[in-house]
Amino acid sequence: MSHDTIAINRQRQDLSQHESVWLFGYGSLIFKADFPYIQRQPAKIVGWSRRFWQGSHDHRGTPEAPGRVLTLIETPGERCTGMAYEVKPEVFEHLDHREKNGYLRFTTPMTLADASVVDGLVYIATEDNAAFLGPASDAEIAAHIAKAKGPSGPNREYLTKLSDALRALGVHDPHIEALRDHLPKAD
Ligand code: BEZ
């Protein structure tokens, strides 16, 4: 599958008749909400884990030297805590552009902090996208992140900002904490 997903995402869901749509953010959407939202709440989805298994050609790396960013991997029994945003449908035009490097929108139920369960959208980069890098050891992933940089800044900043934001939410994510522990010191 091509890694530019803007056109595919536009066709996946017709959001035009919705007053608002819930969006589940598990990565950069937690610490970088560069879009208007009606409300936001911490939220959980079940059966998924975040992993730094997706290549980034456009934000935290380049086509010649991709960085590593997050996607969700199906993991029965696991819960992933993130931030849910209620947004107007037009916000997805901005998000489809921002997350165009291999991410498709999927529909998922999510449990909000106020205990309500809503259906919403989540961006996932599946294994068949051209930018998918897949698993590696914590040390290898951390070393890769320490070296990469792209138009949105150093790849290590993505990891440290996410880790800080999760800690602020009271979330312990073993994958994220292990990568932060393995991150070589900055130059
Ligand atoms: C997110 O924070 O939900 C997200 C991360 C990477 C790409 C798309 C969305």
Short mmCIF file of N, CA and C and ligand atoms in Angstrom, two decimals:
data_model
loop_
_atom_site.label_atom_id
_atom_site.label_comp_id
_atom_site.label_asym_id
_atom_site.label_seq_id
_atom_site.Cartn_x
_atom_site.Cartn_y
_atom_site.Cartn_z
N MET A 1 0.85 -1.19 0.00
CA MET A 1 0.00 0.00 0.00
C MET A 1 0.89 1.25 0.00
N SER A 2 0.50 2.25 -0.79
CA SER A 2 1.23 3.52 -0.82
C SER A 2 1.25 4.10 0.58
N HIS A 3 2.34 4.84 0.94
CA HIS A 3 2.32 5.39 2.29
C HIS A 3 1.63 6.74 2.38
N ASP A 4 1.19 7.31 1.24
CA ASP A 4 0.41 8.56 1.33
C ASP A 4 -1.07 8.20 1.32
N THR A 5 -1.73 8.39 2.46
CA THR A 5 -3.06 7.83 2.68
C THR A 5 -4.18 8.87 2.65
N ILE A 6 -3.87 10.10 2.23
CA ILE A 6 -4.89 11.16 2.32
C ILE A 6 -6.15 10.78 1.53
N ALA A 7 -5.98 10.37 0.28
CA ALA A 7 -7.15 10.07 -0.56
C ALA A 7 -7.90 8.85 -0.03
N ILE A 8 -7.17 7.85 0.42
CA ILE A 8 -7.82 6.62 0.94
C ILE A 8 -8.67 6.98 2.16
N ASN A 9 -8.10 7.78 3.08
CA ASN A 9 -8.83 8.11 4.30
C ASN A 9 -10.11 8.89 4.02
N ARG A 10 -10.06 9.79 3.02
CA ARG A 10 -11.26 10.56 2.69
C ARG A 10 -12.41 9.64 2.31
N GLN A 11 -12.07 8.50 1.67
CA GLN A 11 -13.13 7.59 1.21
C GLN A 11 -13.57 6.60 2.29
N ARG A 12 -12.79 6.46 3.35
CA ARG A 12 -13.09 5.39 4.31
C ARG A 12 -14.33 5.67 5.14
N GLN A 13 -14.49 6.91 5.58
CA GLN A 13 -15.71 7.24 6.34
C GLN A 13 -16.24 8.57 5.82
N ASP A 14 -17.53 8.63 5.63
CA ASP A 14 -18.15 9.91 5.27
C ASP A 14 -18.57 10.57 6.58
N LEU A 15 -17.86 11.62 6.95
CA LEU A 15 -18.13 12.27 8.24
C LEU A 15 -19.01 13.49 8.11
N SER A 16 -19.41 13.79 6.86
CA SER A 16 -20.05 15.09 6.60
C SER A 16 -21.37 15.27 7.34
N GLN A 17 -22.06 14.19 7.66
CA GLN A 17 -23.36 14.33 8.33
C GLN A 17 -23.24 14.38 9.86
N HIS A 18 -22.03 14.27 10.37
CA HIS A 18 -21.85 14.25 11.83
C HIS A 18 -21.67 15.67 12.37
N GLU A 19 -22.30 15.94 13.49
CA GLU A 19 -22.06 17.22 14.21
C GLU A 19 -20.65 17.24 14.76
N SER A 20 -20.26 16.10 15.34
CA SER A 20 -18.92 15.98 15.93
C SER A 20 -18.51 14.52 15.87
N VAL A 21 -17.21 14.28 16.02
CA VAL A 21 -16.65 12.93 15.93
C VAL A 21 -15.62 12.80 17.05
N TRP A 22 -15.56 11.64 17.69
CA TRP A 22 -14.51 11.39 18.68
C TRP A 22 -13.27 10.83 17.98
N LEU A 23 -12.12 11.26 18.46
CA LEU A 23 -10.82 10.82 17.94
C LEU A 23 -10.00 10.31 19.10
N PHE A 24 -9.41 9.12 18.95
CA PHE A 24 -8.54 8.59 20.00
C PHE A 24 -7.08 8.86 19.62
N GLY A 25 -6.37 9.57 20.48
CA GLY A 25 -4.94 9.84 20.25
C GLY A 25 -4.10 9.04 21.23
N TYR A 26 -3.08 8.38 20.71
CA TYR A 26 -2.22 7.54 21.56
C TYR A 26 -0.75 7.95 21.48
N GLY A 27 -0.43 8.90 20.60
CA GLY A 27 0.97 9.29 20.41
C GLY A 27 1.09 10.79 20.38
N SER A 28 1.54 11.30 19.23
CA SER A 28 1.74 12.75 19.14
C SER A 28 0.45 13.52 19.38
N LEU A 29 -0.69 12.90 19.13
CA LEU A 29 -1.95 13.60 19.37
C LEU A 29 -2.18 13.87 20.87
N ILE A 30 -1.46 13.16 21.73
CA ILE A 30 -1.60 13.43 23.17
C ILE A 30 -0.89 14.74 23.53
N PHE A 31 0.33 14.92 22.96
CA PHE A 31 1.11 16.09 23.40
C PHE A 31 1.09 17.23 22.39
N LYS A 32 0.52 17.00 21.20
CA LYS A 32 0.47 18.07 20.19
C LYS A 32 -0.94 18.14 19.60
N ALA A 33 -1.80 18.89 20.27
CA ALA A 33 -3.18 19.07 19.77
C ALA A 33 -3.22 20.39 19.02
N ASP A 34 -2.79 20.36 17.75
CA ASP A 34 -2.72 21.58 16.94
C ASP A 34 -3.98 21.75 16.10
N PHE A 35 -5.13 21.50 16.74
CA PHE A 35 -6.42 21.57 16.06
C PHE A 35 -7.46 21.96 17.11
N PRO A 36 -8.57 22.58 16.66
CA PRO A 36 -9.60 22.93 17.65
C PRO A 36 -10.38 21.69 18.09
N TYR A 37 -10.76 21.67 19.34
CA TYR A 37 -11.60 20.55 19.81
C TYR A 37 -12.68 21.08 20.74
N ILE A 38 -13.76 20.32 20.82
CA ILE A 38 -14.92 20.71 21.63
C ILE A 38 -14.66 20.36 23.09
N GLN A 39 -14.13 19.16 23.29
CA GLN A 39 -13.72 18.73 24.63
C GLN A 39 -12.71 17.61 24.46
N ARG A 40 -11.96 17.36 25.52
CA ARG A 40 -11.07 16.19 25.51
C ARG A 40 -11.08 15.51 26.86
N GLN A 41 -10.85 14.21 26.85
CA GLN A 41 -10.83 13.42 28.09
C GLN A 41 -9.83 12.29 27.91
N PRO A 42 -9.08 11.91 28.95
CA PRO A 42 -8.32 10.67 28.87
C PRO A 42 -9.27 9.52 28.52
N ALA A 43 -8.77 8.53 27.80
CA ALA A 43 -9.63 7.44 27.33
C ALA A 43 -8.79 6.18 27.16
N LYS A 44 -9.50 5.03 27.11
CA LYS A 44 -8.83 3.73 26.92
C LYS A 44 -9.45 2.99 25.76
N ILE A 45 -8.60 2.27 25.03
CA ILE A 45 -9.13 1.28 24.09
C ILE A 45 -8.55 -0.07 24.48
N VAL A 46 -9.27 -1.13 24.15
CA VAL A 46 -8.89 -2.47 24.60
C VAL A 46 -8.42 -3.29 23.41
N GLY A 47 -7.34 -4.08 23.63
CA GLY A 47 -6.87 -4.99 22.59
C GLY A 47 -5.76 -4.43 21.72
N TRP A 48 -5.18 -3.30 22.15
CA TRP A 48 -4.14 -2.64 21.36
C TRP A 48 -3.01 -2.15 22.26
N SER A 49 -1.78 -2.14 21.70
CA SER A 49 -0.62 -1.56 22.40
C SER A 49 0.08 -0.60 21.47
N ARG A 50 0.65 0.49 22.07
CA ARG A 50 1.43 1.39 21.18
C ARG A 50 2.84 0.85 21.04
N ARG A 51 3.39 0.97 19.82
CA ARG A 51 4.75 0.51 19.53
C ARG A 51 5.44 1.47 18.55
N PHE A 52 6.73 1.70 18.77
CA PHE A 52 7.51 2.55 17.85
C PHE A 52 7.94 1.71 16.65
N TRP A 53 7.00 1.27 15.86
CA TRP A 53 7.28 0.35 14.76
C TRP A 53 7.01 0.97 13.39
N GLN A 54 6.65 2.25 13.35
CA GLN A 54 6.33 2.88 12.07
C GLN A 54 7.45 3.85 11.68
N GLY A 55 7.83 3.82 10.41
CA GLY A 55 8.83 4.76 9.92
C GLY A 55 8.22 6.13 9.71
N SER A 56 9.01 7.17 9.96
CA SER A 56 8.55 8.55 9.72
C SER A 56 9.47 9.21 8.70
N HIS A 57 8.91 9.48 7.52
CA HIS A 57 9.67 10.13 6.44
C HIS A 57 9.44 11.63 6.44
N ASP A 58 8.38 12.07 7.14
CA ASP A 58 7.93 13.45 6.94
C ASP A 58 7.90 14.28 8.21
N HIS A 59 8.01 13.67 9.38
CA HIS A 59 7.96 14.45 10.63
C HIS A 59 9.25 14.29 11.45
N ARG A 60 9.60 13.06 11.78
CA ARG A 60 10.73 12.83 12.68
C ARG A 60 11.87 12.12 11.99
N GLY A 61 11.87 12.19 10.65
CA GLY A 61 12.94 11.62 9.84
C GLY A 61 12.78 12.14 8.44
N THR A 62 13.49 11.54 7.51
CA THR A 62 13.43 11.94 6.10
C THR A 62 13.29 10.67 5.27
N PRO A 63 12.98 10.79 3.96
CA PRO A 63 12.89 9.57 3.14
C PRO A 63 14.21 8.80 3.14
N GLU A 64 15.33 9.51 3.22
CA GLU A 64 16.64 8.83 3.20
C GLU A 64 16.96 8.21 4.56
N ALA A 65 16.51 8.85 5.62
CA ALA A 65 16.81 8.37 6.98
C ALA A 65 15.55 8.50 7.84
N PRO A 66 14.61 7.57 7.66
CA PRO A 66 13.34 7.65 8.41
C PRO A 66 13.55 7.58 9.92
N GLY A 67 12.71 8.29 10.65
CA GLY A 67 12.69 8.12 12.09
C GLY A 67 11.74 6.99 12.47
N ARG A 68 11.54 6.81 13.77
CA ARG A 68 10.58 5.80 14.26
C ARG A 68 9.52 6.49 15.08
N VAL A 69 8.26 6.24 14.73
CA VAL A 69 7.13 6.81 15.46
C VAL A 69 6.13 5.69 15.78
N LEU A 70 5.03 6.09 16.40
CA LEU A 70 4.13 5.07 16.95
C LEU A 70 3.09 4.57 15.95
N THR A 71 2.73 3.34 16.15
CA THR A 71 1.48 2.83 15.62
C THR A 71 0.86 1.95 16.70
N LEU A 72 -0.33 1.42 16.43
CA LEU A 72 -0.97 0.48 17.37
C LEU A 72 -0.86 -0.92 16.80
N ILE A 73 -0.57 -1.87 17.67
CA ILE A 73 -0.47 -3.28 17.30
C ILE A 73 -1.52 -4.05 18.10
N GLU A 74 -2.23 -4.92 17.40
CA GLU A 74 -3.28 -5.70 18.07
C GLU A 74 -2.66 -6.60 19.12
N THR A 75 -3.13 -6.49 20.35
CA THR A 75 -2.57 -7.23 21.48
C THR A 75 -3.72 -7.63 22.40
N PRO A 76 -4.26 -8.86 22.19
CA PRO A 76 -5.44 -9.24 22.99
C PRO A 76 -5.18 -9.08 24.49
N GLY A 77 -6.16 -8.50 25.17
CA GLY A 77 -6.08 -8.36 26.63
C GLY A 77 -5.41 -7.08 27.09
N GLU A 78 -4.65 -6.42 26.21
CA GLU A 78 -3.97 -5.18 26.62
C GLU A 78 -4.92 -3.98 26.51
N ARG A 79 -4.61 -2.93 27.29
CA ARG A 79 -5.36 -1.67 27.18
C ARG A 79 -4.37 -0.58 26.81
N CYS A 80 -4.81 0.32 26.01
CA CYS A 80 -3.97 1.47 25.66
C CYS A 80 -4.69 2.73 26.12
N THR A 81 -4.03 3.49 26.99
CA THR A 81 -4.63 4.75 27.46
C THR A 81 -4.06 5.91 26.66
N GLY A 82 -4.94 6.78 26.26
CA GLY A 82 -4.53 7.96 25.49
C GLY A 82 -5.46 9.11 25.80
N MET A 83 -5.63 9.97 24.82
CA MET A 83 -6.50 11.15 24.98
C MET A 83 -7.54 11.15 23.86
N ALA A 84 -8.81 11.27 24.26
CA ALA A 84 -9.89 11.35 23.27
C ALA A 84 -10.30 12.80 23.09
N TYR A 85 -10.50 13.17 21.84
CA TYR A 85 -10.91 14.54 21.49
C TYR A 85 -12.23 14.48 20.75
N GLU A 86 -13.18 15.32 21.14
CA GLU A 86 -14.40 15.48 20.36
C GLU A 86 -14.17 16.66 19.42
N VAL A 87 -14.24 16.40 18.12
CA VAL A 87 -13.89 17.44 17.13
C VAL A 87 -14.98 17.56 16.08
N LYS A 88 -14.95 18.67 15.37
CA LYS A 88 -15.82 18.83 14.20
C LYS A 88 -15.24 17.99 13.06
N PRO A 89 -16.11 17.48 12.17
CA PRO A 89 -15.60 16.60 11.10
C PRO A 89 -14.52 17.24 10.24
N GLU A 90 -14.56 18.57 10.09
CA GLU A 90 -13.58 19.20 9.20
C GLU A 90 -12.15 19.12 9.74
N VAL A 91 -12.01 18.85 11.03
CA VAL A 91 -10.67 18.71 11.61
C VAL A 91 -9.90 17.55 10.95
N PHE A 92 -10.64 16.57 10.42
CA PHE A 92 -9.97 15.42 9.81
C PHE A 92 -9.24 15.78 8.51
N GLU A 93 -9.62 16.91 7.90
CA GLU A 93 -8.84 17.34 6.71
C GLU A 93 -7.42 17.67 7.14
N HIS A 94 -7.29 18.38 8.25
CA HIS A 94 -5.95 18.71 8.78
C HIS A 94 -5.25 17.42 9.25
N LEU A 95 -5.97 16.58 9.96
CA LEU A 95 -5.32 15.38 10.53
C LEU A 95 -4.92 14.39 9.44
N ASP A 96 -5.75 14.25 8.41
CA ASP A 96 -5.39 13.33 7.32
C ASP A 96 -4.09 13.78 6.65
N HIS A 97 -3.89 15.10 6.57
CA HIS A 97 -2.65 15.61 5.98
C HIS A 97 -1.49 15.37 6.96
N ARG A 98 -1.72 15.69 8.23
CA ARG A 98 -0.64 15.56 9.23
C ARG A 98 -0.20 14.09 9.36
N GLU A 99 -1.14 13.17 9.29
CA GLU A 99 -0.84 11.75 9.53
C GLU A 99 -0.88 10.94 8.24
N LYS A 100 -0.35 11.53 7.16
CA LYS A 100 -0.52 10.90 5.84
C LYS A 100 0.49 9.80 5.57
N ASN A 101 1.48 9.64 6.41
CA ASN A 101 2.58 8.71 6.12
C ASN A 101 2.23 7.27 6.54
N GLY A 102 1.17 6.73 5.93
CA GLY A 102 0.86 5.32 6.17
C GLY A 102 -0.29 5.05 7.11
N TYR A 103 -0.88 6.09 7.69
CA TYR A 103 -1.93 5.86 8.70
C TYR A 103 -3.32 5.85 8.08
N LEU A 104 -4.10 4.83 8.43
CA LEU A 104 -5.50 4.75 8.01
C LEU A 104 -6.38 4.99 9.22
N ARG A 105 -7.55 5.58 8.96
CA ARG A 105 -8.52 5.76 10.06
C ARG A 105 -9.34 4.50 10.25
N PHE A 106 -9.43 4.04 11.49
CA PHE A 106 -10.30 2.91 11.85
C PHE A 106 -11.31 3.39 12.89
N THR A 107 -12.44 2.70 12.93
CA THR A 107 -13.45 2.99 13.95
C THR A 107 -13.20 2.10 15.16
N THR A 108 -13.29 2.69 16.34
CA THR A 108 -13.08 1.90 17.56
C THR A 108 -13.99 2.39 18.68
N PRO A 109 -14.43 1.47 19.56
CA PRO A 109 -15.06 1.94 20.80
C PRO A 109 -13.97 2.43 21.75
N MET A 110 -14.25 3.45 22.52
CA MET A 110 -13.29 3.93 23.53
C MET A 110 -14.05 4.27 24.80
N THR A 111 -13.41 4.00 25.94
CA THR A 111 -14.01 4.33 27.23
C THR A 111 -13.39 5.62 27.73
N LEU A 112 -14.23 6.61 27.93
CA LEU A 112 -13.74 7.92 28.37
C LEU A 112 -13.57 7.94 29.88
N ALA A 113 -12.85 8.96 30.36
CA ALA A 113 -12.60 9.06 31.81
C ALA A 113 -13.89 9.18 32.61
N ASP A 114 -14.96 9.73 32.00
CA ASP A 114 -16.23 9.84 32.73
C ASP A 114 -17.05 8.54 32.65
N ALA A 115 -16.41 7.45 32.15
CA ALA A 115 -16.98 6.08 32.09
C ALA A 115 -17.94 5.88 30.93
N SER A 116 -18.18 6.90 30.14
CA SER A 116 -19.04 6.65 28.97
C SER A 116 -18.22 5.95 27.88
N VAL A 117 -18.92 5.18 27.05
CA VAL A 117 -18.27 4.47 25.94
C VAL A 117 -18.81 5.08 24.65
N VAL A 118 -17.87 5.52 23.81
CA VAL A 118 -18.28 6.14 22.54
C VAL A 118 -17.50 5.47 21.41
N ASP A 119 -18.07 5.51 20.21
CA ASP A 119 -17.34 5.07 19.02
C ASP A 119 -16.63 6.28 18.43
N GLY A 120 -15.44 6.06 17.95
CA GLY A 120 -14.70 7.15 17.35
C GLY A 120 -13.67 6.63 16.37
N LEU A 121 -12.77 7.50 15.97
CA LEU A 121 -11.76 7.13 14.97
C LEU A 121 -10.38 7.14 15.60
N VAL A 122 -9.51 6.29 15.05
CA VAL A 122 -8.12 6.22 15.48
C VAL A 122 -7.28 5.99 14.23
N TYR A 123 -6.10 6.61 14.19
CA TYR A 123 -5.19 6.41 13.06
C TYR A 123 -4.23 5.27 13.39
N ILE A 124 -4.19 4.27 12.50
CA ILE A 124 -3.30 3.12 12.70
C ILE A 124 -2.50 2.90 11.41
N ALA A 125 -1.19 2.69 11.57
CA ALA A 125 -0.33 2.33 10.43
C ALA A 125 -0.20 0.80 10.45
N THR A 126 -0.83 0.12 9.51
CA THR A 126 -0.83 -1.34 9.52
C THR A 126 0.45 -1.87 8.85
N GLU A 127 0.70 -3.17 9.09
CA GLU A 127 1.96 -3.77 8.64
C GLU A 127 2.19 -3.69 7.15
N ASP A 128 1.10 -3.56 6.38
CA ASP A 128 1.26 -3.58 4.92
C ASP A 128 1.57 -2.21 4.34
N ASN A 129 1.77 -1.19 5.19
CA ASN A 129 2.09 0.12 4.60
C ASN A 129 3.60 0.20 4.33
N ALA A 130 3.95 0.99 3.30
CA ALA A 130 5.33 0.99 2.80
C ALA A 130 6.34 1.53 3.82
N ALA A 131 5.86 2.30 4.82
CA ALA A 131 6.78 2.90 5.79
C ALA A 131 6.92 2.06 7.07
N PHE A 132 6.24 0.90 7.13
CA PHE A 132 6.26 0.09 8.36
C PHE A 132 7.66 -0.50 8.58
N LEU A 133 8.18 -0.36 9.80
CA LEU A 133 9.52 -0.89 10.11
C LEU A 133 9.46 -2.16 10.95
N GLY A 134 8.46 -2.27 11.81
CA GLY A 134 8.31 -3.49 12.60
C GLY A 134 9.18 -3.49 13.84
N PRO A 135 9.21 -4.67 14.51
CA PRO A 135 9.86 -4.74 15.82
C PRO A 135 11.38 -4.74 15.74
N ALA A 136 12.00 -4.37 16.83
CA ALA A 136 13.45 -4.47 17.04
C ALA A 136 13.62 -4.44 18.56
N SER A 137 14.84 -4.66 19.02
CA SER A 137 15.04 -4.64 20.48
C SER A 137 14.88 -3.20 21.00
N ASP A 138 14.67 -3.08 22.30
CA ASP A 138 14.53 -1.74 22.90
C ASP A 138 15.78 -0.91 22.62
N ALA A 139 16.96 -1.54 22.75
CA ALA A 139 18.22 -0.81 22.54
C ALA A 139 18.32 -0.33 21.09
N GLU A 140 17.94 -1.18 20.15
CA GLU A 140 18.01 -0.77 18.73
C GLU A 140 17.04 0.36 18.43
N ILE A 141 15.81 0.23 18.93
CA ILE A 141 14.81 1.28 18.66
C ILE A 141 15.27 2.60 19.29
N ALA A 142 15.78 2.54 20.53
CA ALA A 142 16.21 3.77 21.20
C ALA A 142 17.39 4.41 20.47
N ALA A 143 18.33 3.58 19.99
CA ALA A 143 19.49 4.13 19.26
C ALA A 143 19.03 4.78 17.96
N HIS A 144 18.07 4.16 17.30
CA HIS A 144 17.51 4.72 16.06
C HIS A 144 16.85 6.08 16.35
N ILE A 145 16.04 6.12 17.40
CA ILE A 145 15.34 7.36 17.76
C ILE A 145 16.35 8.46 18.13
N ALA A 146 17.42 8.08 18.80
CA ALA A 146 18.42 9.08 19.23
C ALA A 146 19.08 9.76 18.04
N LYS A 147 19.18 9.03 16.90
CA LYS A 147 19.91 9.59 15.74
C LYS A 147 19.03 10.39 14.79
N ALA A 148 17.73 10.02 14.71
CA ALA A 148 16.89 10.55 13.62
C ALA A 148 16.39 11.96 13.92
N LYS A 149 16.20 12.72 12.85
CA LYS A 149 15.51 14.01 12.97
C LYS A 149 14.85 14.35 11.65
N GLY A 150 13.81 15.19 11.73
CA GLY A 150 13.07 15.54 10.52
C GLY A 150 12.46 16.92 10.65
N PRO A 151 11.57 17.29 9.72
CA PRO A 151 10.99 18.64 9.72
C PRO A 151 10.27 19.01 11.02
N SER A 152 9.75 18.03 11.76
CA SER A 152 9.05 18.36 13.01
C SER A 152 9.99 18.38 14.21
N GLY A 153 11.27 18.06 13.98
CA GLY A 153 12.24 18.11 15.08
C GLY A 153 12.89 16.76 15.33
N PRO A 154 13.73 16.71 16.38
CA PRO A 154 14.44 15.47 16.70
C PRO A 154 13.45 14.36 17.08
N ASN A 155 13.78 13.16 16.63
CA ASN A 155 12.93 12.01 16.95
C ASN A 155 12.88 11.78 18.46
N ARG A 156 14.00 12.05 19.17
CA ARG A 156 14.02 11.80 20.62
C ARG A 156 13.00 12.69 21.34
N GLU A 157 12.73 13.88 20.77
CA GLU A 157 11.76 14.78 21.39
C GLU A 157 10.36 14.15 21.38
N TYR A 158 10.03 13.43 20.30
CA TYR A 158 8.73 12.74 20.21
C TYR A 158 8.61 11.74 21.37
N LEU A 159 9.69 10.99 21.61
CA LEU A 159 9.66 10.00 22.69
C LEU A 159 9.59 10.68 24.07
N THR A 160 10.40 11.68 24.30
CA THR A 160 10.42 12.27 25.64
C THR A 160 9.13 13.06 25.93
N LYS A 161 8.61 13.76 24.90
CA LYS A 161 7.35 14.49 25.14
C LYS A 161 6.20 13.52 25.41
N LEU A 162 6.18 12.41 24.67
CA LEU A 162 5.13 11.42 24.90
C LEU A 162 5.26 10.83 26.30
N SER A 163 6.47 10.45 26.67
CA SER A 163 6.68 9.84 27.98
C SER A 163 6.28 10.82 29.09
N ASP A 164 6.65 12.10 28.94
CA ASP A 164 6.25 13.11 29.95
C ASP A 164 4.72 13.23 30.01
N ALA A 165 4.09 13.24 28.83
CA ALA A 165 2.62 13.41 28.80
C ALA A 165 1.92 12.19 29.43
N LEU A 166 2.46 10.99 29.17
CA LEU A 166 1.83 9.79 29.77
C LEU A 166 2.02 9.80 31.29
N ARG A 167 3.21 10.18 31.73
CA ARG A 167 3.44 10.25 33.19
C ARG A 167 2.48 11.25 33.82
N ALA A 168 2.26 12.38 33.14
CA ALA A 168 1.34 13.40 33.67
C ALA A 168 -0.08 12.86 33.76
N LEU A 169 -0.41 11.91 32.88
CA LEU A 169 -1.75 11.29 32.92
C LEU A 169 -1.81 10.14 33.93
N GLY A 170 -0.65 9.82 34.53
CA GLY A 170 -0.60 8.70 35.48
C GLY A 170 -0.55 7.35 34.79
N VAL A 171 -0.09 7.35 33.52
CA VAL A 171 -0.04 6.10 32.75
C VAL A 171 1.39 5.57 32.73
N HIS A 172 1.56 4.30 33.10
CA HIS A 172 2.86 3.65 32.96
C HIS A 172 2.78 2.73 31.75
N ASP A 173 3.51 3.07 30.70
CA ASP A 173 3.54 2.22 29.50
C ASP A 173 4.92 1.59 29.42
N PRO A 174 5.02 0.26 29.63
CA PRO A 174 6.34 -0.38 29.72
C PRO A 174 7.19 -0.20 28.47
N HIS A 175 6.58 -0.21 27.28
CA HIS A 175 7.35 -0.03 26.03
C HIS A 175 7.99 1.37 25.99
N ILE A 176 7.21 2.37 26.35
CA ILE A 176 7.71 3.75 26.30
C ILE A 176 8.78 3.97 27.37
N GLU A 177 8.55 3.45 28.56
CA GLU A 177 9.53 3.63 29.64
C GLU A 177 10.83 2.91 29.32
N ALA A 178 10.74 1.70 28.73
CA ALA A 178 11.96 0.95 28.39
C ALA A 178 12.76 1.72 27.34
N LEU A 179 12.09 2.29 26.35
CA LEU A 179 12.81 3.05 25.32
C LEU A 179 13.46 4.29 25.94
N ARG A 180 12.76 4.95 26.83
CA ARG A 180 13.35 6.15 27.47
C ARG A 180 14.59 5.76 28.29
N ASP A 181 14.51 4.61 28.97
CA ASP A 181 15.67 4.15 29.75
C ASP A 181 16.85 3.85 28.85
N HIS A 182 16.59 3.35 27.64
CA HIS A 182 17.68 2.98 26.73
C HIS A 182 18.18 4.16 25.87
N LEU A 183 17.51 5.30 25.96
CA LEU A 183 17.87 6.41 25.07
C LEU A 183 19.27 6.92 25.44
N PRO A 184 20.22 6.87 24.47
CA PRO A 184 21.56 7.42 24.79
C PRO A 184 21.44 8.90 25.12
N LYS A 185 22.37 9.41 25.91
CA LYS A 185 22.36 10.85 26.27
C LYS A 185 22.42 11.70 25.00
N ALA A 186 21.76 12.87 25.04
CA ALA A 186 21.81 13.79 23.89
C ALA A 186 23.23 14.36 23.77
N ASP A 187 23.64 14.70 22.51
CA ASP A 187 24.99 15.28 22.29
C ASP A 187 25.09 16.65 22.95
C1 BEZ B 1 -1.93 9.47 17.64
O1 BEZ B 1 -1.38 10.12 18.52
O2 BEZ B 1 -3.04 8.97 17.82
C2 BEZ B 1 -1.27 9.27 16.35
C3 BEZ B 1 0.07 8.99 16.33
C4 BEZ B 1 0.70 8.81 15.12
C5 BEZ B 1 -0.02 8.95 13.96
C6 BEZ B 1 -1.36 9.20 13.99
C7 BEZ B 1 -2.00 9.37 15.20
#
